[in-house]
Coordinates of C-alpha atoms in Angstrom, one line a residue:
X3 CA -15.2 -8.1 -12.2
X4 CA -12.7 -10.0 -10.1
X5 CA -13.7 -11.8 -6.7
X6 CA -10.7 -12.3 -4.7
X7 CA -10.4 -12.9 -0.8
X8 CA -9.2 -10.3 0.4
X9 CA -8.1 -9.8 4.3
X10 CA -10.0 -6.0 4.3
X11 CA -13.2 -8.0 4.8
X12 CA -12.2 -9.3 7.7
X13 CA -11.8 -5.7 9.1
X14 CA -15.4 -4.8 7.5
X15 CA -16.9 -7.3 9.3
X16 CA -15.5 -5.5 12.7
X17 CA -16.5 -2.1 12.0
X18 CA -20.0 -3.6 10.8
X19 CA -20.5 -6.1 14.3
X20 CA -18.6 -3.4 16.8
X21 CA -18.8 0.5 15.0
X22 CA -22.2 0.7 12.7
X23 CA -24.1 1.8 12.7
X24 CA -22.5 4.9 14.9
X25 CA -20.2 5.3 12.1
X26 CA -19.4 4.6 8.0
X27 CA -16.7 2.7 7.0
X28 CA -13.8 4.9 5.1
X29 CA -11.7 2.1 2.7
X30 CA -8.8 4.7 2.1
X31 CA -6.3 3.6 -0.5
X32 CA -4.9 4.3 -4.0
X33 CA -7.0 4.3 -7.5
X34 CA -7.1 0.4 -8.5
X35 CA -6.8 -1.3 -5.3
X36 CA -10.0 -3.1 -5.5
X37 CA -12.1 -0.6 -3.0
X38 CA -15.1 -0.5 -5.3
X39 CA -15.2 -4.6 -5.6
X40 CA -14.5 -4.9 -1.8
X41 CA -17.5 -2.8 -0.8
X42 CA -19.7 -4.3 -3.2
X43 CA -18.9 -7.8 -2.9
X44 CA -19.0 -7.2 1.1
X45 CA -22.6 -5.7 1.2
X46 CA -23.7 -8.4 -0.7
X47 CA -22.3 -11.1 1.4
X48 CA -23.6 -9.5 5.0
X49 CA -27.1 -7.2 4.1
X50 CA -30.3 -7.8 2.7
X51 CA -29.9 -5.2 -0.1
X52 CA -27.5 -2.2 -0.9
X53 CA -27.6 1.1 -2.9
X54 CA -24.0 1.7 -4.9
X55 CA -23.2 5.1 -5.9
X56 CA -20.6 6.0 -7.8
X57 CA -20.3 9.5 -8.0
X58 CA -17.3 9.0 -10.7
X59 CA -19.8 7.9 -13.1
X60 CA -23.6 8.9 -12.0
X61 CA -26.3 10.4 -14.1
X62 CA -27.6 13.9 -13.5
X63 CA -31.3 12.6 -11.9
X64 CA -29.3 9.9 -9.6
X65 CA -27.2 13.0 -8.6
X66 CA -30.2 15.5 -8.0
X67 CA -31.2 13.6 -5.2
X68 CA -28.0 14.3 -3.3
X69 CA -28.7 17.9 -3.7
X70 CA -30.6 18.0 -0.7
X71 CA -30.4 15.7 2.4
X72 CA -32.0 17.4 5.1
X73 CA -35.2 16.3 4.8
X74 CA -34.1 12.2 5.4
X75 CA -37.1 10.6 4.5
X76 CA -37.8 12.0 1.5
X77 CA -33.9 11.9 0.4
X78 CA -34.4 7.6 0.8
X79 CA -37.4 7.7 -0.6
X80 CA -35.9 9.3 -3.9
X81 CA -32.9 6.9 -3.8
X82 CA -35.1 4.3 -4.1
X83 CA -37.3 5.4 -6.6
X84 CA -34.3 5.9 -8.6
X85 CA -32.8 3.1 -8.4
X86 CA -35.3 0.7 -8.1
X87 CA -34.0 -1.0 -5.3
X88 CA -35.8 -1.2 -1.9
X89 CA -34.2 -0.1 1.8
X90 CA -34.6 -2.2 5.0
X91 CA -33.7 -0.5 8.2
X92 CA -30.5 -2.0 9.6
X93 CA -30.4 -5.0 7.0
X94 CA -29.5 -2.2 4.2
X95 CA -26.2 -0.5 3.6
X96 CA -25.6 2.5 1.1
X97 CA -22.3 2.8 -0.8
X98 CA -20.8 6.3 -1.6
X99 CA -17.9 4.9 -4.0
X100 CA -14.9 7.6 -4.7
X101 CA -16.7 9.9 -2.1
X102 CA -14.3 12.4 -2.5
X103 CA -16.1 13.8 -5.7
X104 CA -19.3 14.6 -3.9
X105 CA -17.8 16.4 -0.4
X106 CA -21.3 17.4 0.4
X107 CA -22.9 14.0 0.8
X108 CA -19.3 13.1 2.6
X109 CA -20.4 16.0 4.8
X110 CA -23.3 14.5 5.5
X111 CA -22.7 11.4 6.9
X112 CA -22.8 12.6 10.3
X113 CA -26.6 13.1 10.0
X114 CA -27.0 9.4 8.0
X115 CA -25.6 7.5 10.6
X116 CA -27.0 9.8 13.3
X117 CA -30.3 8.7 11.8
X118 CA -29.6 4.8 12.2
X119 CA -31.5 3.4 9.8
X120 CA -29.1 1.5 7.6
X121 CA -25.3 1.1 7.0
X122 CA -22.5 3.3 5.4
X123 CA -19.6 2.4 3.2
X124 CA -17.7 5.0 1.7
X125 CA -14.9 4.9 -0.9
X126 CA -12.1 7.3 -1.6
X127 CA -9.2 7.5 -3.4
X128 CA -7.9 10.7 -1.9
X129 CA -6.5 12.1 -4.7
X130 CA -7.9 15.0 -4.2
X131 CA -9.4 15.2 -0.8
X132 CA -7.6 18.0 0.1
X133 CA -8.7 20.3 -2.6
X134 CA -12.4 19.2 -2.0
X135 CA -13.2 19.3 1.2
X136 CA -11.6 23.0 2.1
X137 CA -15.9 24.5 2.3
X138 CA -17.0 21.4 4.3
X139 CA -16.7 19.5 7.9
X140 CA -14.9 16.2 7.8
X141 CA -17.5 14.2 10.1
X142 CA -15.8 12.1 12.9
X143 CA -18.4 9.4 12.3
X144 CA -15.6 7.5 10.0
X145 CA -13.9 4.4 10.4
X146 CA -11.0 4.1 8.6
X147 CA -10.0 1.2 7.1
X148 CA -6.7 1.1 4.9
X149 CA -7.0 -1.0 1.7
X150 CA -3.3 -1.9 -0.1
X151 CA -2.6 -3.6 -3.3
X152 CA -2.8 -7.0 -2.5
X153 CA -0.2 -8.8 -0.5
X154 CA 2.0 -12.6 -0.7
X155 CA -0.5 -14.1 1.1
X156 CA -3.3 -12.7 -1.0
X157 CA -1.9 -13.6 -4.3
X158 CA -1.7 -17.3 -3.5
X159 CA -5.3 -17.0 -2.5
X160 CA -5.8 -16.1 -6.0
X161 CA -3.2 -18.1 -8.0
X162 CA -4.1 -21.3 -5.9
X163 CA -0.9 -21.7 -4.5
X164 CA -2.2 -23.4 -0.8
X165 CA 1.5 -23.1 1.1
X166 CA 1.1 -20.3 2.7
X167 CA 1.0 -21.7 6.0
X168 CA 3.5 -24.0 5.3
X169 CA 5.9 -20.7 5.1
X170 CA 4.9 -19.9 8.2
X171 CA 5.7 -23.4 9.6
X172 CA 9.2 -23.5 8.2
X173 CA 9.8 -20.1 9.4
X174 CA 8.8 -21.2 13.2
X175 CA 10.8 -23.9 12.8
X176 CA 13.9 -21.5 12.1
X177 CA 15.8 -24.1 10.2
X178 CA 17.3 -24.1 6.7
X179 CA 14.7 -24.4 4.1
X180 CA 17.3 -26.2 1.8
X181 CA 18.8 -24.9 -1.8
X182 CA 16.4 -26.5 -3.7
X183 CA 13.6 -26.3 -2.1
X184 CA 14.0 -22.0 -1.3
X185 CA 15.1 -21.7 -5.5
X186 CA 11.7 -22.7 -5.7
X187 CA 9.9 -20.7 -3.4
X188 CA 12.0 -17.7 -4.4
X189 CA 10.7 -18.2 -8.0
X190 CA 7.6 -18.3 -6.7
X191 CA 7.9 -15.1 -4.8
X192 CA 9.8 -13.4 -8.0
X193 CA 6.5 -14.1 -9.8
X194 CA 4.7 -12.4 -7.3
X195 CA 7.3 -9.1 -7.7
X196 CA 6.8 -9.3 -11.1
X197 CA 3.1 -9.3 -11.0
X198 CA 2.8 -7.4 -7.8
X199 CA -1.0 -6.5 -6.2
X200 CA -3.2 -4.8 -8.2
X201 CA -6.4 -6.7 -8.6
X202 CA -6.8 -6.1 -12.3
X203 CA -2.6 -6.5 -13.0
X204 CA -3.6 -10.3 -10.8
X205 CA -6.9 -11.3 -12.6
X206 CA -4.5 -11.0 -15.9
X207 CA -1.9 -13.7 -14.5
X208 CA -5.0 -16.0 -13.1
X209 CA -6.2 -15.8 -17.0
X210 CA -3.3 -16.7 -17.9
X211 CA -2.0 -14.0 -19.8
X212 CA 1.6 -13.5 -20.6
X213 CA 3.9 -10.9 -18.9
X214 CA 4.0 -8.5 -21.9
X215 CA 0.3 -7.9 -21.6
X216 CA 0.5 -7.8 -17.5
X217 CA 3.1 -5.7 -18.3
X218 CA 0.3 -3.2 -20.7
X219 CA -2.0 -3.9 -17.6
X220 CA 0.5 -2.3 -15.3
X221 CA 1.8 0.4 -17.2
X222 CA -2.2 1.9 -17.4
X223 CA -2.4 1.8 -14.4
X224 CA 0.6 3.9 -14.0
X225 CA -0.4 6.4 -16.7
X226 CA -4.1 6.5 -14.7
X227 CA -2.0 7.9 -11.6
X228 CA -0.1 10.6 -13.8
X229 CA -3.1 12.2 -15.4
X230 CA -4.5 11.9 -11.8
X231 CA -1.9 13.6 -10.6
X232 CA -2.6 16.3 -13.1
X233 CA -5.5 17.0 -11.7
X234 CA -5.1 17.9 -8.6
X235 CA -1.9 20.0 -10.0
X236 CA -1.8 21.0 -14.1
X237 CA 2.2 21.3 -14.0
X238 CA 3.3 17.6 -14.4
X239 CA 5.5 17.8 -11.6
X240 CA 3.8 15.7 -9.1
X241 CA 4.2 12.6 -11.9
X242 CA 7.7 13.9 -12.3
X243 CA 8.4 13.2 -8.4
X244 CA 6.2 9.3 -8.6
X245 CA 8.4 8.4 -11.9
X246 CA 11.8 9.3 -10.1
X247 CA 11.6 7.0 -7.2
X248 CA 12.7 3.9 -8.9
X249 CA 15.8 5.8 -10.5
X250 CA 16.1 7.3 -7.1
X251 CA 16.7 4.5 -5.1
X252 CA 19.0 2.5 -7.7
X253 CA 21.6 5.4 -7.4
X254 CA 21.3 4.4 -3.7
X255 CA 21.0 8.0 -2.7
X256 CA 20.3 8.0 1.6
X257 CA 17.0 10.2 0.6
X258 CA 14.8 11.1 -1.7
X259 CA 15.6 14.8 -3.7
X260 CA 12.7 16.6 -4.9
X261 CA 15.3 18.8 -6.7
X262 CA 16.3 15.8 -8.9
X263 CA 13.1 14.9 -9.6
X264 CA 12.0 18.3 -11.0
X265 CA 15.3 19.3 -12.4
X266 CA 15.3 22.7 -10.3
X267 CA 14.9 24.5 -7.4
X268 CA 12.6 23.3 -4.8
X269 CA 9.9 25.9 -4.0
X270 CA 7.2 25.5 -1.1
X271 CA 4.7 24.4 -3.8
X272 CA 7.3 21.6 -4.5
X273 CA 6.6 20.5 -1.3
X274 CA 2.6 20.9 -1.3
X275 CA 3.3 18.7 -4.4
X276 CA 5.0 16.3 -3.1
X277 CA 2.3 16.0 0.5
X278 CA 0.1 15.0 -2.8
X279 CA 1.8 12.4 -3.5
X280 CA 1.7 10.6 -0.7
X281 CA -1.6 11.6 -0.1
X282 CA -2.7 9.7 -2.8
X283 CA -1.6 6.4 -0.9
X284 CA 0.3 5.8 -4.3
X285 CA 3.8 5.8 -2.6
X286 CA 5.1 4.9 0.8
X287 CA 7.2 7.1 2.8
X288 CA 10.3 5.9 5.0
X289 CA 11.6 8.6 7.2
X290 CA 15.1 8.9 8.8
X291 CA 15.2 8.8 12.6
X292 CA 18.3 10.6 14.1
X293 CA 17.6 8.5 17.4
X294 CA 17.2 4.9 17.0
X295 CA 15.4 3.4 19.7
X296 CA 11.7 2.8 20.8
X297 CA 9.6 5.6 20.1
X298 CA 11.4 6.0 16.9
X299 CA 8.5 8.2 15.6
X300 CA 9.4 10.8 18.1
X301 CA 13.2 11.5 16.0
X302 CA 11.7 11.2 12.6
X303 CA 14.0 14.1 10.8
X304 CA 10.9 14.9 8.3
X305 CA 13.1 16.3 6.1
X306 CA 15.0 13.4 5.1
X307 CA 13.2 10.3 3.7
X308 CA 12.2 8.2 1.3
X309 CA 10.1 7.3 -1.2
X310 CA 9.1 3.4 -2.6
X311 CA 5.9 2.9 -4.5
X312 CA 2.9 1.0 -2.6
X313 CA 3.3 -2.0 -5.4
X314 CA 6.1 -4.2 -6.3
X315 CA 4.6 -4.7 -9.8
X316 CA 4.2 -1.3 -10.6
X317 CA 7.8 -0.7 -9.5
X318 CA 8.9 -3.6 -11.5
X319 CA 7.6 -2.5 -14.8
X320 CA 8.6 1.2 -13.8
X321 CA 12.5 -0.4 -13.6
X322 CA 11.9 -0.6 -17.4
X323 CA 10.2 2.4 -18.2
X324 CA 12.0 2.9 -20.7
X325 CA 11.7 0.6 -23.5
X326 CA 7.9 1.1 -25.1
X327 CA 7.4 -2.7 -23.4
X328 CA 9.1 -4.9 -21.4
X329 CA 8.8 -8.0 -23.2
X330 CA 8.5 -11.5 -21.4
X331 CA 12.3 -12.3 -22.0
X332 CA 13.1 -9.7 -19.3
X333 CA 10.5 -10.8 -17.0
X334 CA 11.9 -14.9 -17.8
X335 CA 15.3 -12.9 -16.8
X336 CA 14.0 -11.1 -13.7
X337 CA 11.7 -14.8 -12.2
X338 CA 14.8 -16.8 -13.0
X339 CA 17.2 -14.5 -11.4
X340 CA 19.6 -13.9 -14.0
X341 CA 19.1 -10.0 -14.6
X342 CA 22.5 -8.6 -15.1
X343 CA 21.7 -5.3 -13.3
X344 CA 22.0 -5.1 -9.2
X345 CA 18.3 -5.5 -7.8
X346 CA 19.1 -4.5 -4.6
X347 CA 16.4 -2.1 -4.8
X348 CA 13.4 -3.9 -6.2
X349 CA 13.6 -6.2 -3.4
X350 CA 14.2 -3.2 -1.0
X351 CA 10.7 -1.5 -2.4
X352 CA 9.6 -5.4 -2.0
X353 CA 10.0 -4.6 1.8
X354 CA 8.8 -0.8 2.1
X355 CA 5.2 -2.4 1.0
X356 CA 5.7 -5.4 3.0
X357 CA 6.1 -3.3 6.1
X358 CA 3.9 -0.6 5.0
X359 CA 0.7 -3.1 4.7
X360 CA 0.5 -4.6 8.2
X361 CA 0.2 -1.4 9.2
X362 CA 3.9 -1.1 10.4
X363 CA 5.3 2.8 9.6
X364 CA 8.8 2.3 8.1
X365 CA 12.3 4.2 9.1
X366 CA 15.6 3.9 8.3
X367 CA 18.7 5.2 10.0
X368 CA 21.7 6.4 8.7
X369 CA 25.0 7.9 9.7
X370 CA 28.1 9.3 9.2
X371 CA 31.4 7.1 9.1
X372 CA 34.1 8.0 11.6
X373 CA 36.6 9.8 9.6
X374 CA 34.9 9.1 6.3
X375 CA 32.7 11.0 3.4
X376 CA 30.9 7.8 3.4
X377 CA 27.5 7.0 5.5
X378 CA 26.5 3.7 7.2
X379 CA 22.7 3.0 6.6
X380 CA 20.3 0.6 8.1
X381 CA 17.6 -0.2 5.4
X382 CA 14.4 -0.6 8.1
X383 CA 13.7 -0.3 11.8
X384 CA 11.4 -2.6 13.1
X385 CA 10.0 -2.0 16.8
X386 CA 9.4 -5.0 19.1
X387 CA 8.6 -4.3 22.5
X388 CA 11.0 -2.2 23.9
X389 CA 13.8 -3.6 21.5
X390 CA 14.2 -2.4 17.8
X391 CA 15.2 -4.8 14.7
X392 CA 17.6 -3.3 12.4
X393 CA 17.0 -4.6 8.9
X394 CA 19.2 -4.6 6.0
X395 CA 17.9 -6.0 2.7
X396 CA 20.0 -7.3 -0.4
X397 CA 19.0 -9.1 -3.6
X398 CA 21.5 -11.9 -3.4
X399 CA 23.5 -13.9 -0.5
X400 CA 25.8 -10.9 0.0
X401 CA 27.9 -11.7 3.0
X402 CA 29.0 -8.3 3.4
X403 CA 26.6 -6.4 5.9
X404 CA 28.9 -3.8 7.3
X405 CA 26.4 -1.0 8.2
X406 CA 23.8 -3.6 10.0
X407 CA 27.2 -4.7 11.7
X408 CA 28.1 -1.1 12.8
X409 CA 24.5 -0.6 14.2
X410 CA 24.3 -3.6 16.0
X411 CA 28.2 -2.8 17.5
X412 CA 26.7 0.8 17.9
X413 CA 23.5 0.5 19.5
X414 CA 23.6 -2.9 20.9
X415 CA 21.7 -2.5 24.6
X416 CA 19.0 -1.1 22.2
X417 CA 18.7 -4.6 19.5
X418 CA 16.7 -7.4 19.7
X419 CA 18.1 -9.2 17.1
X420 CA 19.7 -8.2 13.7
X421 CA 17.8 -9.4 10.2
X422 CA 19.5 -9.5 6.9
X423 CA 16.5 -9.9 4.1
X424 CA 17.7 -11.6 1.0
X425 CA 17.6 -14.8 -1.1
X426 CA 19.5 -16.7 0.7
X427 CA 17.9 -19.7 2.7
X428 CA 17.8 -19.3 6.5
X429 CA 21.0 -18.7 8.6
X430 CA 22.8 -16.5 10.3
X431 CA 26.1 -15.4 10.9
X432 CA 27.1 -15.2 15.0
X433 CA 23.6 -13.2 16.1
X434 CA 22.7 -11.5 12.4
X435 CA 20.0 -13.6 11.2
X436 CA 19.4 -14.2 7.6
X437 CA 15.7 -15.0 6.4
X438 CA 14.6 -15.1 3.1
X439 CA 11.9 -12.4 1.4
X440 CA 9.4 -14.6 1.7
X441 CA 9.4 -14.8 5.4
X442 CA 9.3 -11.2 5.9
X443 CA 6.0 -11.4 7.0
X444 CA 6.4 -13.4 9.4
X445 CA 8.6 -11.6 11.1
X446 CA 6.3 -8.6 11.1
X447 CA 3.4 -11.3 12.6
X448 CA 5.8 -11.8 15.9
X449 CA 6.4 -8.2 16.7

């Protein structure tokens, strides 16, 4: 099981010192983002003892005590019996891992932490919330706590790599990194899209295995989501609609088409399909807003969006879907930078889940050319006070930026600055600044 420091703790440690035990701690997020080993390694850290249940894999008298919770002090009682490990009132806390597969105990968590004896952590992957929990009350005594594949700053904990900071003191510093010194940290951020955030995809490259068997790491992962996705809906269209976003995005389209995902017609159970999806935490929506400016949530046209997938890896190896493996020479290719085939949207995806996991919600804008067929799009809105950042994203040192040019021209009492994402060292032409990926973050730490 891999231990890796992960930032979600330091939100645990809130809800546990400022919310329980009024209320259990939800850690919402995606099948293989390390929920389990985060709530398990956390209770061990901070309580005295803990209970885990799993109720993905639990035998039948382990489950018979859930069947009735009324009676509270007989229910603990049981628990411990069973599993042979002893309670103490507020040094305990009692894990309900991938809750969503028991929605009566879920229900009941209003009455646990009502009681205040000892501590709640629940686990879900949401899957299939929807369909499970249409006989019972959600309880409002949850805390939710997102929990994403893991981000840069998380895979150098992990890999060893100790310059975080010193990113973040070059990026203060706003001057040029230098050629030599940003190939380097590029290729060092490359690995990272090549590897991306899943926990077990990340324990592989700390073993040091090679990229054709991350690759086999990645792609189970992948096939894990499709047969969950059949789950919830016995068609295959929902994995149809995850497995187009990459193809999607590379024919640049300005939004994601259920049609040409599925191949026909979209129907109204298309679209309970597709609120599935990104249900499951599994993708990351970016909606167009007709109105750029401050409250850009208030114009979000929820008809026309996209879609990028919550983990660079998984992306990455989806790029290549289809070749039975993709074979280290590509990923030498892809860290090296000599791919013949235009990025543009791997690093664009890159961004999505940069944004997406500090909590930021995503938009783009786009819009027609004057006297043209064509459209102008901004890539990412970023809000900052009362100003927005328009952010256009390439793969290489492109100096052509016209549509984060038009916008700026456009809407320019509205911009605090413009931000061209690429590989190119830091720059700028006249007041469009140019950062490198890496430094993304960073910009998302000022606003």
């Amino acid at each position: 099981m891999y231990k890796f420091r992960r930032k979600v703790f330091d939100l645990l440690k809130d809800w546990k010192e400022n919310f329980a035990p009024d209320y259990a701690a939800l850690l919402e997020g995606a099948r293989r983002v390390g929920k389990s080993t985060i709530a398990e390694e956390f209770a061990k850290q901070n309580y005295r003892s803990y209970i885990k249940i799993d109720f993905a894999n639990i035998n039948e008298d382990l489950l018979d005590v859930f069947k009735d919770i009324t009676k509270l002090d007989v229910f603990f009682l049981r628990l411990q019996t069973i599993t042979g490990i002893n309670l103490y009132p507020r040094e305990s806390v009692i894990i309900f891992d991938e809750i969503q597969l028991n929605p009566k105990t879920r229900q009941a968590i209003k009455y646990l932490v009502a009681d205040g004896r000892y501590d709640y952590i629940e686990t879900g992957s949401l899957i299939s919330i929807k369909k499970n929990v249409k006989d019972i009350v959600i309880p409002s005594e949850e805390h939710k706590i997102p929990v994403y594949p893991m981000d840069y700053e998380e895979f150098m904990w992990a890999t060893g790599n100790n310059t975080y900071d010193l990113l973040r003191q070059l990026y203060k510093s706003n001057s040029s990194v230098g050629n030599a010194a940003n190939r380097t940290l590029m290729r060092d951020f490359r690995i990272y899209m090549a590897v991306g955030g899943m926990p077990q995809a990340v324990q592989a490259y700390v073993d040091g295995k090679n990229f054709s068997f991350i690759d086999k790491v990645k792609r189970g992962i992948i096939d894990l989501y499709i047969d969950d996705f059949k789950k919830i809906d016995s068609s295959g269209l929902i994995g149809m609609m995850y497995k187009s976003i990459p193809s999607q995005l590379a024919t640049q389209k300005k939004r994601y088409v259920i049609s040409n995902a599925l191949q026909k017609r979209t129907t109204n159970k298309d679209l309970e399909r597709l609120s599935d999806l990104i249900d499951s935490k599994t993708v990351i929506p970016c909606y167009n807003t007709t109105d750029p400016n401050v409250t850009l949530s208030q114009s979000q046209d929820n008809d026309t969006f996209k879609l990028y997938l919550s983990d660079i890896g998984l992306f990455t190896t989806m790029i290549f879907a289809g070749s039975p493996d993709t074979g280290d020479n590509i990923y030498s290719r892809l860290l090296s930078d000599k791919l013949s085939a235009d990025l543009g949207y791997l690093y664009e995806n890159t961004a999505a889940q940069i944004i997406s996991s500090t909590n930021h919600t995503p938009y783009y804008h786009t819009w027609k050319k004057e006297g043209s067929t064509h459209y102008y799009e901004v890539d990412f809105l970023l809000q900052t006070g009362n100003k927005i950042i328009p952010v256009e994203v390439k793969s290489s040192a492109n100096k052509n930026h016209d549509s984060i040019d038009a916008f700026s021209s456009k809407f320019s009492n509205r911009i605090a600055r413009p931000l061209l994402i690429s590989q190119k060292d830091v720059g700028n032409d006249g007041q469009l600044m140019f950062k490198p990926v890496y430094m993304l973050p960073f910009v998302l730490e000022e606003l």
